Amino acid sequence: MSRPVVAIASYLEQARWNIWDARAAVIHESYVRGVTANGGRAVVLPPDDLDADVLDRVDGLLLPGGVDIDPVLLGQPRHTETDRAQPLRDAGELLLLRGALERDMPVLGVCRGLQLLALEYGGSLHQHLPDVLGHHGHCPAEGVFGEHAAQFAAGSVMAEVYGPRTRVNSHHHQGIDDPGALRVTGRSDDGLAEAVEDPSRRFVVGVQWHPEVSCDDALFARFVAACAARAASARTVAAAAL
């Protein structure tokens, strides 16, 4: 049986390799490893804001971490600590997310991906958490990951994967203020939303930490399994139509 195909949204960044120093479509290899090590086939999608038709050819969507969401989309003035805007990436990933939700396709959002989920579900973000929490524990320094506990709601996907509590890494200065229609299923000890879900759908999960960095296969395995189940269901429907 073929592996489920997981689309991973990528970025456009200046990159160096071989003889090249050029703008490139890139993604951290750890996301690809998380998918392939758990039985999936990764397909990397560069930013594209024209349509989401490519989703008709895949079984799941992974929205990775990265630069801050443009505060224009939040209806907020730009904070001095907010990254430069990447409108194409914002538009392209929101288009993919909406297309995936319309198709009831499994979605896993990581860090920025969780924040996009909150935005799409009618929520809002804090642009700079130290202003709200009074500490830099979620991002001690650029390129340095924090580590802290997270506790999970009973009956949630997170609790099924991790139990009631675990330790997670983090590297972000933005975070959820209002989750909108999403259910918050994980929080850090300082009260910040660490995980969100849409229980009405097949699999829609966002986490504020980086399971790909810590090679956390438990969450990737659950996500890829949901993609495989959707693919199997689609094959059954197609066979019945013959």
CSV table of C-alpha atoms in Angstrom, one decimal:
chain,number,residue,atom,x,y,z
A,1,MET,CA,0.0,0.0,0.0
A,2,SER,CA,1.4,3.4,-0.9
A,3,ARG,CA,2.4,5.9,1.7
A,4,PRO,CA,0.1,8.8,2.5
A,5,VAL,CA,1.3,12.0,0.9
A,6,VAL,CA,1.8,15.0,3.2
A,7,ALA,CA,2.3,18.5,1.8
A,8,ILE,CA,4.7,20.7,3.8
A,9,ALA,CA,4.5,24.4,3.2
A,10,SER,CA,8.0,25.9,2.6
A,11,TYR,CA,9.5,29.4,2.6
A,12,LEU,CA,11.3,31.6,0.1
A,13,GLU,CA,14.7,32.6,1.6
A,14,GLN,CA,18.2,33.4,0.5
A,15,ALA,CA,20.2,30.2,0.7
A,16,ARG,CA,23.7,29.0,-0.1
A,17,TRP,CA,24.5,25.5,-1.5
A,18,ASN,CA,27.1,24.2,-4.0
A,19,ILE,CA,27.9,27.1,-6.4
A,20,TRP,CA,24.7,28.9,-5.6
A,21,ASP,CA,23.8,31.8,-3.4
A,22,ALA,CA,20.2,32.5,-4.4
A,23,ARG,CA,16.6,32.8,-3.3
A,24,ALA,CA,15.3,29.3,-2.8
A,25,ALA,CA,12.2,27.4,-1.6
A,26,VAL,CA,13.5,25.8,1.6
A,27,ILE,CA,12.2,23.9,4.6
A,28,HIS,CA,14.1,22.5,7.6
A,29,GLU,CA,14.8,18.8,6.8
A,30,SER,CA,13.5,17.8,10.3
A,31,TYR,CA,9.9,18.3,9.1
A,32,VAL,CA,10.5,15.9,6.2
A,33,ARG,CA,12.2,13.4,8.6
A,34,GLY,CA,9.2,13.6,10.9
A,35,VAL,CA,6.8,12.6,8.1
A,36,THR,CA,9.0,10.0,6.3
A,37,ALA,CA,10.1,8.3,9.6
A,38,ASN,CA,6.5,7.7,10.5
A,39,GLY,CA,5.3,6.2,7.2
A,40,GLY,CA,4.4,9.3,5.1
A,41,ARG,CA,5.7,10.7,1.8
A,42,ALA,CA,6.7,14.3,2.1
A,43,VAL,CA,6.0,16.8,-0.7
A,44,VAL,CA,7.4,20.4,-0.2
A,45,LEU,CA,5.2,23.2,-1.5
A,46,PRO,CA,6.7,26.7,-2.1
A,47,PRO,CA,4.5,29.7,-1.4
A,48,ASP,CA,1.7,30.2,-3.9
A,49,ASP,CA,-1.4,32.4,-3.5
A,50,LEU,CA,-3.2,31.5,-6.7
A,51,ASP,CA,-5.1,28.4,-5.6
A,52,ALA,CA,-5.1,25.3,-3.3
A,53,ASP,CA,-5.9,22.7,-6.0
A,54,VAL,CA,-2.7,20.8,-5.2
A,55,LEU,CA,-4.5,19.5,-2.1
A,56,ASP,CA,-6.6,17.3,-4.3
A,57,ARG,CA,-3.4,15.2,-4.8
A,58,VAL,CA,-2.3,14.9,-1.2
A,59,ASP,CA,-3.6,13.4,2.0
A,60,GLY,CA,-2.5,15.9,4.7
A,61,LEU,CA,-1.1,19.4,5.3
A,62,LEU,CA,1.8,20.4,7.6
A,63,LEU,CA,2.2,24.1,8.3
A,64,PRO,CA,5.7,24.7,9.8
A,65,GLY,CA,7.2,27.3,12.0
A,66,GLY,CA,8.9,30.4,10.7
A,67,VAL,CA,8.6,34.2,10.6
A,68,ASP,CA,5.9,36.2,12.4
A,69,ILE,CA,2.5,36.6,10.7
A,70,ASP,CA,2.0,40.0,9.3
A,71,PRO,CA,0.1,42.1,12.0
A,72,VAL,CA,-2.0,43.6,9.2
A,73,LEU,CA,-3.8,40.2,9.2
A,74,LEU,CA,-4.3,40.6,12.9
A,75,GLY,CA,-5.7,44.1,12.6
A,76,GLN,CA,-2.9,45.4,14.9
A,77,PRO,CA,-0.1,47.9,14.5
A,78,ARG,CA,3.3,46.4,14.1
A,79,HIS,CA,5.2,45.7,17.3
A,80,THR,CA,8.8,46.8,17.2
A,81,GLU,CA,9.9,43.2,17.8
A,82,THR,CA,7.7,41.7,15.0
A,83,ASP,CA,9.5,40.2,12.0
A,84,ARG,CA,9.4,41.7,8.5
A,85,ALA,CA,6.3,40.8,6.6
A,86,GLN,CA,6.1,38.0,4.1
A,87,PRO,CA,2.7,38.6,2.5
A,88,LEU,CA,3.1,35.8,-0.1
A,89,ARG,CA,3.8,33.2,2.5
A,90,ASP,CA,0.9,34.4,4.7
A,91,ALA,CA,-1.5,34.4,1.8
A,92,GLY,CA,-0.3,31.1,0.4
A,93,GLU,CA,-0.4,29.2,3.7
A,94,LEU,CA,-3.8,30.6,4.6
A,95,LEU,CA,-5.1,29.5,1.2
A,96,LEU,CA,-3.8,26.0,1.8
A,97,LEU,CA,-5.2,25.9,5.3
A,98,ARG,CA,-8.7,26.9,4.1
A,99,GLY,CA,-8.5,24.4,1.3
A,100,ALA,CA,-7.5,21.6,3.8
A,101,LEU,CA,-10.4,22.5,6.2
A,102,GLU,CA,-12.9,22.4,3.3
A,103,ARG,CA,-11.7,18.9,2.4
A,104,ASP,CA,-11.6,17.7,6.0
A,105,MET,CA,-7.9,17.0,5.5
A,106,PRO,CA,-5.6,16.3,8.5
A,107,VAL,CA,-3.7,19.4,9.4
A,108,LEU,CA,-0.8,19.8,11.8
A,109,GLY,CA,0.4,23.3,12.6
A,110,VAL,CA,3.7,23.8,14.3
A,111,CYS,CA,4.5,27.1,16.1
A,112,ARG,CA,3.6,29.6,13.3
A,113,GLY,CA,1.3,27.0,12.0
A,114,LEU,CA,-0.6,26.9,15.3
A,115,GLN,CA,-0.9,30.7,15.1
A,116,LEU,CA,-2.3,30.5,11.5
A,117,LEU,CA,-4.9,28.1,12.8
A,118,ALA,CA,-5.9,30.5,15.5
A,119,LEU,CA,-6.2,33.3,13.0
A,120,GLU,CA,-8.3,31.2,10.5
A,121,TYR,CA,-10.6,30.2,13.3
A,122,GLY,CA,-11.3,33.8,14.3
A,123,GLY,CA,-8.8,34.2,17.1
A,124,SER,CA,-6.0,36.7,17.8
A,125,LEU,CA,-2.3,36.7,18.8
A,126,HIS,CA,0.0,38.5,21.2
A,127,GLN,CA,2.8,39.9,19.1
A,128,HIS,CA,5.4,39.9,21.8
A,129,LEU,CA,4.9,37.6,24.8
A,130,PRO,CA,7.4,39.2,27.2
A,131,ASP,CA,5.1,42.2,27.2
A,132,VAL,CA,2.3,39.9,28.5
A,133,LEU,CA,4.0,37.2,30.4
A,134,GLY,CA,6.9,39.2,31.9
A,135,HIS,CA,9.6,36.8,30.9
A,136,HIS,CA,11.6,35.4,27.8
A,137,GLY,CA,11.2,31.8,28.7
A,138,HIS,CA,9.5,30.8,25.5
A,139,CYS,CA,12.5,32.2,23.5
A,140,PRO,CA,15.5,32.8,25.7
A,141,ALA,CA,17.6,34.1,22.7
A,142,GLU,CA,17.6,34.0,18.9
A,143,GLY,CA,18.5,30.4,18.0
A,144,VAL,CA,18.2,29.2,21.6
A,145,PHE,CA,15.3,26.9,22.5
A,146,GLY,CA,13.5,27.2,25.8
A,147,GLU,CA,12.2,24.2,27.7
A,148,HIS,CA,9.1,24.0,29.9
A,149,ALA,CA,6.2,21.8,31.0
A,150,ALA,CA,2.9,21.6,29.2
A,151,GLN,CA,-0.3,20.0,30.6
A,152,PHE,CA,-3.1,18.6,28.4
A,153,ALA,CA,-6.9,18.4,28.7
A,154,ALA,CA,-8.4,15.0,29.3
A,155,GLY,CA,-9.9,13.4,26.2
A,156,SER,CA,-7.8,15.5,23.8
A,157,VAL,CA,-5.5,14.2,21.1
A,158,MET,CA,-2.7,15.7,23.0
A,159,ALA,CA,-3.5,13.8,26.2
A,160,GLU,CA,-3.8,10.6,24.1
A,161,VAL,CA,-0.3,11.2,22.6
A,162,TYR,CA,1.5,12.5,25.7
A,163,GLY,CA,-0.6,11.8,28.8
A,164,PRO,CA,-1.6,14.6,31.1
A,165,ARG,CA,1.8,16.4,31.1
A,166,THR,CA,5.1,16.5,29.3
A,167,ARG,CA,8.1,18.8,28.7
A,168,VAL,CA,8.3,20.7,25.4
A,169,ASN,CA,10.8,23.0,23.7
A,170,SER,CA,9.9,26.4,22.4
A,171,HIS,CA,11.3,29.2,20.2
A,172,HIS,CA,8.7,31.9,19.7
A,173,HIS,CA,7.9,35.4,20.9
A,174,GLN,CA,4.3,35.5,19.5
A,175,GLY,CA,1.5,33.4,20.9
A,176,ILE,CA,-2.3,32.9,21.1
A,177,ASP,CA,-4.4,35.5,22.8
A,178,ASP,CA,-7.8,34.3,21.7
A,179,PRO,CA,-8.1,30.8,20.1
A,180,GLY,CA,-11.3,31.7,18.3
A,181,ALA,CA,-13.4,28.6,17.7
A,182,LEU,CA,-10.5,26.2,18.5
A,183,ARG,CA,-10.3,24.2,21.7
A,184,VAL,CA,-7.2,24.9,23.8
A,185,THR,CA,-6.0,21.4,24.8
A,186,GLY,CA,-2.6,22.3,26.2
A,187,ARG,CA,-1.1,25.1,28.3
A,188,SER,CA,2.2,25.9,29.8
A,189,ASP,CA,2.5,26.7,33.5
A,190,ASP,CA,2.3,30.4,32.8
A,191,GLY,CA,-1.1,29.9,31.1
A,192,LEU,CA,-0.1,30.3,27.5
A,193,ALA,CA,-1.9,28.1,25.0
A,194,GLU,CA,0.5,25.4,23.9
A,195,ALA,CA,-1.9,23.2,21.9
A,196,VAL,CA,-5.2,23.6,20.1
A,197,GLU,CA,-7.6,21.3,18.3
A,198,ASP,CA,-10.8,21.2,16.4
A,199,PRO,CA,-12.6,18.1,17.8
A,200,SER,CA,-15.3,18.3,15.1
A,201,ARG,CA,-12.8,17.4,12.3
A,202,ARG,CA,-10.8,14.3,11.4
A,203,PHE,CA,-7.5,15.8,12.7
A,204,VAL,CA,-6.8,19.5,13.2
A,205,VAL,CA,-4.0,20.1,15.7
A,206,GLY,CA,-1.7,22.9,16.4
A,207,VAL,CA,1.3,22.9,18.8
A,208,GLN,CA,3.3,25.9,19.9
A,209,TRP,CA,6.5,24.0,20.3
A,210,HIS,CA,8.8,22.2,17.8
A,211,PRO,CA,8.4,18.4,17.8
A,212,GLU,CA,10.5,18.2,14.6
A,213,VAL,CA,13.5,19.6,16.4
A,214,SER,CA,13.3,17.2,19.3
A,215,CYS,CA,12.5,14.3,16.9
A,216,ASP,CA,9.2,13.8,18.7
A,217,ASP,CA,7.8,10.9,16.6
A,218,ALA,CA,4.7,10.4,18.8
A,219,LEU,CA,2.9,13.4,17.4
A,220,PHE,CA,4.1,12.9,13.8
A,221,ALA,CA,3.0,9.3,14.0
A,222,ARG,CA,-0.5,10.3,15.0
A,223,PHE,CA,-0.7,12.9,12.3
A,224,VAL,CA,0.6,10.5,9.5
A,225,ALA,CA,-1.8,7.8,10.7
A,226,ALA,CA,-4.7,10.3,10.3
A,227,CYS,CA,-3.5,11.1,6.8
A,228,ALA,CA,-3.3,7.3,6.0
A,229,ALA,CA,-6.8,6.8,7.3
A,230,ARG,CA,-8.1,9.6,5.1
A,231,ALA,CA,-6.3,8.1,2.0
A,232,ALA,CA,-7.7,4.7,2.7
A,233,SER,CA,-11.2,6.1,3.1
A,234,ALA,CA,-10.8,7.9,-0.3
A,235,ARG,CA,-9.7,4.7,-2.0
A,236,THR,CA,-12.8,2.9,-0.6
A,237,VAL,CA,-15.1,5.6,-1.9
A,238,ALA,CA,-13.4,5.5,-5.3
A,239,ALA,CA,-13.7,1.7,-5.5
A,240,ALA,CA,-17.4,1.8,-4.6
A,241,ALA,CA,-18.0,4.3,-7.4
A,242,LEU,CA,-16.6,1.9,-10.0
